[in-house]
Short mmCIF file of C-alpha atoms in Angstrom, two decimals:
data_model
loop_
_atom_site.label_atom_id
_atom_site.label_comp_id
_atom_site.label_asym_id
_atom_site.label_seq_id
_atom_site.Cartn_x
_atom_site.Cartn_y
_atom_site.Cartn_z
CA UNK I 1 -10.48 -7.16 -8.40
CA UNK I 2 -7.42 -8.19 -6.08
CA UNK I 3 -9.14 -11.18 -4.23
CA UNK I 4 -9.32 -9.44 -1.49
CA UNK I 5 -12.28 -8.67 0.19
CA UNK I 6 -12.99 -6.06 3.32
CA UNK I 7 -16.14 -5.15 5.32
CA UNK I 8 -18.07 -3.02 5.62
CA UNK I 9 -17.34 -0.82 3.16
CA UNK I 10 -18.47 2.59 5.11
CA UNK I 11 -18.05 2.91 8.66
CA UNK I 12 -19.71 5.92 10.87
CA UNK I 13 -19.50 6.22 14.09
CA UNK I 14 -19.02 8.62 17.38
CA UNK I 15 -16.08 8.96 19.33
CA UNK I 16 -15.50 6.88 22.14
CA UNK I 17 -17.10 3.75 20.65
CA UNK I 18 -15.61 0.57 19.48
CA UNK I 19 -15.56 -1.05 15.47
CA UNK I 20 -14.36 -4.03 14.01
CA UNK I 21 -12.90 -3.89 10.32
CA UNK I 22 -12.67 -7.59 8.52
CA UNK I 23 -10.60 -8.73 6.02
CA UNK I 24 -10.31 -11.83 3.77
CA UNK I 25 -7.81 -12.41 2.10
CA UNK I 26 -6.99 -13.83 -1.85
CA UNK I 27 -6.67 -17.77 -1.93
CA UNK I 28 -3.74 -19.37 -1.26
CA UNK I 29 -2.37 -16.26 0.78
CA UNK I 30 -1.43 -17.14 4.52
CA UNK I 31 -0.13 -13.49 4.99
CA UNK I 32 -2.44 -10.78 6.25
CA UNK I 33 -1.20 -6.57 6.76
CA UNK I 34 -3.46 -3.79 7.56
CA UNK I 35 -2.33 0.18 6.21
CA UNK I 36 -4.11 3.40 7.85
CA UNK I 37 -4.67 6.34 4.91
CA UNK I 38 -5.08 9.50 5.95
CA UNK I 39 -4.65 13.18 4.72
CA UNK I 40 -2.36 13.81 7.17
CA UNK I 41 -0.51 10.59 7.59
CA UNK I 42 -0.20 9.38 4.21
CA UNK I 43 -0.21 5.32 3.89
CA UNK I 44 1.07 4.02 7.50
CA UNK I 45 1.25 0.17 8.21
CA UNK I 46 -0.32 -1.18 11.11
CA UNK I 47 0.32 -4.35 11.64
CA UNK I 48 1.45 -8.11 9.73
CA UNK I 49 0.34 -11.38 10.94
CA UNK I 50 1.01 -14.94 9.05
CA UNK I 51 -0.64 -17.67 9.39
CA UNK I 52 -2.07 -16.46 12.29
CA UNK I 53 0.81 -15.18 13.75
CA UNK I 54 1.80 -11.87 14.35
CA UNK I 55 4.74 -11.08 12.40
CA UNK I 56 5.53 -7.19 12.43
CA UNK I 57 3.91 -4.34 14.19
CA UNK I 58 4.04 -0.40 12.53
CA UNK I 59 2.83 2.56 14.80
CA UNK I 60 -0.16 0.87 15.73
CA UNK I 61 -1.67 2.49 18.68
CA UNK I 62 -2.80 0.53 21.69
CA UNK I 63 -6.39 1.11 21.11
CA UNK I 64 -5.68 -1.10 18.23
CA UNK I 65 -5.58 -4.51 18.15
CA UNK I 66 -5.78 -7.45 15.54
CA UNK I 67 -6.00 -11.13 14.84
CA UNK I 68 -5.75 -13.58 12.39
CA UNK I 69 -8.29 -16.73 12.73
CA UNK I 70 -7.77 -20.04 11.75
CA UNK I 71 -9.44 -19.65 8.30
CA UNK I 72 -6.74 -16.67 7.46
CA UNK I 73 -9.30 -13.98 7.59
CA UNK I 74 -8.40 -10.82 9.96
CA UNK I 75 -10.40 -8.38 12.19
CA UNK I 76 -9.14 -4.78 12.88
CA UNK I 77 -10.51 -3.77 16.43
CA UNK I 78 -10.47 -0.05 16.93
CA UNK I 79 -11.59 1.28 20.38
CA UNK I 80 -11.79 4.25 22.22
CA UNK I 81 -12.56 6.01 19.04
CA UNK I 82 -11.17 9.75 18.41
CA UNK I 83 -11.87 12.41 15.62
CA UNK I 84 -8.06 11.44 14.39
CA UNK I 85 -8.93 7.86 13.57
CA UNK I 86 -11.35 9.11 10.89
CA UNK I 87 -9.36 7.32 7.91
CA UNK I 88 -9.44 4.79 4.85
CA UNK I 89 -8.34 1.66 6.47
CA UNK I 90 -6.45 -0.98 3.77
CA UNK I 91 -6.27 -4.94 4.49
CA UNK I 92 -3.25 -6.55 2.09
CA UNK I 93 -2.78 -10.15 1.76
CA UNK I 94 0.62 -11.86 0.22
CA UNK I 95 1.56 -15.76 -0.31
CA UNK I 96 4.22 -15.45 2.14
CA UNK I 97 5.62 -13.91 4.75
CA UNK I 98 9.12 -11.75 3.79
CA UNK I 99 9.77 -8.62 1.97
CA UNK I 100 9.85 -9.41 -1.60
CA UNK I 101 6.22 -10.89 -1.93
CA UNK I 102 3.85 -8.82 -3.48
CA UNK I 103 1.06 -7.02 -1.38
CA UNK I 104 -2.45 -7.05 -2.80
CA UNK I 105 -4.89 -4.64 -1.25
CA UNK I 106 -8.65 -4.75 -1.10
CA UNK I 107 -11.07 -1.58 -1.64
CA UNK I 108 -10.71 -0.60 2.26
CA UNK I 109 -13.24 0.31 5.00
CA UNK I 110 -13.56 4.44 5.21
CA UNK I 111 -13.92 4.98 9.03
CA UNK I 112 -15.82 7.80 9.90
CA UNK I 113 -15.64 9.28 13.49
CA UNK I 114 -17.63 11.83 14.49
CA UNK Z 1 15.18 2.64 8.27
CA UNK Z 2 14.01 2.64 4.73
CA UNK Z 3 12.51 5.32 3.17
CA UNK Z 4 11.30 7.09 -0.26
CA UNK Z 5 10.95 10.36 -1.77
CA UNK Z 6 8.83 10.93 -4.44
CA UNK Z 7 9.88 14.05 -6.27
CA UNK Z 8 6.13 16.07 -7.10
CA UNK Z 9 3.03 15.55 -5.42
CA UNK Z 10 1.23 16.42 -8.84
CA UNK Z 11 2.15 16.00 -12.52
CA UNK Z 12 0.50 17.02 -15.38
CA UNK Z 13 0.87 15.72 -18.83
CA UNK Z 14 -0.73 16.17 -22.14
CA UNK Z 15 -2.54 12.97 -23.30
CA UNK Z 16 0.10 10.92 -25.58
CA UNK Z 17 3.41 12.39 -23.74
CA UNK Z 18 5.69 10.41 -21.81
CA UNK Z 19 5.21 9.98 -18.33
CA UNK Z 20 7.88 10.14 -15.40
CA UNK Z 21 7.03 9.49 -12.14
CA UNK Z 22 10.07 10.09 -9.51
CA UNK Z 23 10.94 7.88 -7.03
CA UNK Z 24 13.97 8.20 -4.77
CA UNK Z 25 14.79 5.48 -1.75
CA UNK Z 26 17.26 5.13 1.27
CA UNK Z 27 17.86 1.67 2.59
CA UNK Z 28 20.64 -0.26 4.01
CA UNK Z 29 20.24 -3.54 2.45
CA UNK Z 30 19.34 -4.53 -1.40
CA UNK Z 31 15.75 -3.03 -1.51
CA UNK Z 32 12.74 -4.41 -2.72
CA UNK Z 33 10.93 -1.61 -4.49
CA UNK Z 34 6.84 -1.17 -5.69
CA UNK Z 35 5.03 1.17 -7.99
CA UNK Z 36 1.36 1.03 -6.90
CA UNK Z 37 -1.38 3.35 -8.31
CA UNK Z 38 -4.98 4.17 -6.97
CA UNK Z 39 -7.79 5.21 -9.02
CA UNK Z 40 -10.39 7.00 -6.58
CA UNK Z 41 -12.43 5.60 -4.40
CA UNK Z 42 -10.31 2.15 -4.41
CA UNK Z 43 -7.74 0.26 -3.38
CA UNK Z 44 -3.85 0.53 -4.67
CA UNK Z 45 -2.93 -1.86 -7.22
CA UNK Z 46 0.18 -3.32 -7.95
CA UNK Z 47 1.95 -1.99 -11.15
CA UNK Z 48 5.18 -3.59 -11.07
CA UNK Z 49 8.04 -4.73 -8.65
CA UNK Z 50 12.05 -4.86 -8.29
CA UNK Z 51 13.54 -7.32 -6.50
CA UNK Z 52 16.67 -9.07 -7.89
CA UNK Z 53 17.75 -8.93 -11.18
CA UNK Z 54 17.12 -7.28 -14.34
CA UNK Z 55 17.34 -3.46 -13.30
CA UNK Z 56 14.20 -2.45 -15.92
CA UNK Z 57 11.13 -3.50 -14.95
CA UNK Z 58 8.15 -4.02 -16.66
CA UNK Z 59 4.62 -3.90 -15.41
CA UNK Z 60 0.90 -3.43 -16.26
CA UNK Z 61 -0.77 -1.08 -18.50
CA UNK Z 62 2.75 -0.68 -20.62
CA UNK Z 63 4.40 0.90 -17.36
CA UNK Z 64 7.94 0.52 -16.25
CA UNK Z 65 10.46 1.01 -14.21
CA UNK Z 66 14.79 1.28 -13.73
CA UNK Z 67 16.17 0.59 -10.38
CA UNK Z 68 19.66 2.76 -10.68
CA UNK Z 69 21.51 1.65 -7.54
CA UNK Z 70 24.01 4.17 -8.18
CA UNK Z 71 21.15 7.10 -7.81
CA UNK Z 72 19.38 5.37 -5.37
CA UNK Z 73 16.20 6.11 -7.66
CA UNK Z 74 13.15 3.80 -8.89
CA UNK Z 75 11.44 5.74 -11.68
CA UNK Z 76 8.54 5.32 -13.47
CA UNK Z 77 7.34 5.72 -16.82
CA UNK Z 78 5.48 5.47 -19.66
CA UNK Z 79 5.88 6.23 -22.89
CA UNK Z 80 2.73 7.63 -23.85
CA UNK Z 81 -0.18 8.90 -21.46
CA UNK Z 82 -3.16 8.02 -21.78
CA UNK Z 83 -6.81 9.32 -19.96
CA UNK Z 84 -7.24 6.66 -18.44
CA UNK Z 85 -3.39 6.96 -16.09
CA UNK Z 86 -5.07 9.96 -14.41
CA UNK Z 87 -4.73 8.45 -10.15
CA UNK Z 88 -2.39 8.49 -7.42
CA UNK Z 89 1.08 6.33 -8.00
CA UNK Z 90 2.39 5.44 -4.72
CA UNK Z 91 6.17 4.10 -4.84
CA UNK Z 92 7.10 1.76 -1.63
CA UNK Z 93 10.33 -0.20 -0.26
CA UNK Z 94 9.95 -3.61 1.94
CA UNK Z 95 11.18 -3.79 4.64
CA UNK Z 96 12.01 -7.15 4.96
CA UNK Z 97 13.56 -9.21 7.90
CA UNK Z 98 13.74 -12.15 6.22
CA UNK Z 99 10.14 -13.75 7.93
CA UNK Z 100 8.29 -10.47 8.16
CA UNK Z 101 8.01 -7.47 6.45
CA UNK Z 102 6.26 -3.74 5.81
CA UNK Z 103 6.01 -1.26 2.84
CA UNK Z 104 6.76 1.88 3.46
CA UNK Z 105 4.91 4.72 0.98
CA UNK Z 106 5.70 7.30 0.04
CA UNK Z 107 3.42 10.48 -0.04
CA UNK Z 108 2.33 9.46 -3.70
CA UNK Z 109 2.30 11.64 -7.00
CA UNK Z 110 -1.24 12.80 -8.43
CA UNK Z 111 -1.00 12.20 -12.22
CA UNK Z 112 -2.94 14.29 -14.35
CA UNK Z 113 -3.55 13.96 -17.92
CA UNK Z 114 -4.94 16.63 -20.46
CA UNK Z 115 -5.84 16.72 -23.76
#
């Protein structure tokens, strides 16, 4: 167990409609990242925010959006959904911000669209 | 941009053989380089990290790995496979500016183990 917890844990839905993926991160960690897995994409990053600001941004499209509350736990928003989005969806957390922290992922939301 | 290779999508080993995992990067600055594996149906888990000093690293589950600057590589291994390695190992680079930063996968290695 990494600390770090995501819900839900299953996700189905149709396309066109709108979900929201949370994350909590481990104790202590003010840095949040969110990681798209697919078959076809492999392990993408999304998107960093610490301490509730946004800090780097991957290929995250615009139908995407996140935020990072005051408490230091993050929500995924995905709208417009599409066939493609279908994915395992990973929240990390680290203690700080740069390169050489370490990452620790949680079990991930699978996002069904269909 | 930074990048890695990892040489074989799947490996197979016999249970008690060593294990080598190939991992190749390209960056522009002193990398920062992760060995993470994922069992199915869960998350990745951190095995072991390179950042600064001491070139062999070691991390969980008797795994390690050798950053060779001169190769460019970040292999892993162990020693002696057991059942229990069978997953995906994923090797990543940071990319780090210093107050922000990304990993960057690669397209992982499916380790199997037989008896």
């Amino acid at each position: 167990d990494s600390g770090v917890t995501q819900t839900p844990k299953h996700l189905i839905t149709a396309t066109g409609q709108r979900v929201t993926l949370r994350c909590s991160p481990r104790s202590g960690d003010l840095s949040v990242y969110w990681y798209q897995q697919s078959l076809d994409q492999g392990l993408q990053f999304l998107i960093q925010y610490y301490n509730g600001e946004e800090r780097a941004k991957g290929n995250i499209l615009e139908r995407f959006s996140a935020q990072q509350f005051p408490d230091l736990h993050s929500e995924l928003n995905l709208s417009s959904l599409e066939l493609g989005d279908s994915a395992l969806y990973f929240c990390a957390s680290s203690v700080g911000a740069g390169g050489s922290n370490e990452q620790y992922f949680g079990p991930g939301t699978r996002l069904t669209v269909t | 941009a930074q990048s890695v290779t990892q040489l074989g999508s799947h490996v197979s080993v016999s249970e008690g053989a060593l294990v080598l995992l190939r991992c190749n990067y390209s960056s522009s600055v002193p990398p920062y380089l992760f060995w993470y594996v994922q069992y199915p149906n869960q998350g990745l888990q951190l095995l072991l990290k390179y950042t600064t000093g001491a070139t062999l690293v070691k991390g969980i589950n008797g795994f390690e790995a050798e950053f060779k600057k001169s190769e460019t590589s970040f292999h892993l291994t162990k020693p002696s496979a057991h059942m229990s390695d069978a997953a995906e190992y994923f090797c990543a680079v940071s990319d780090d500016t210093g107050t922000a930063s990304k990993l960057t996968f690669g397209t992982g290695t499916r380790l199997q183990v037989t008896l």
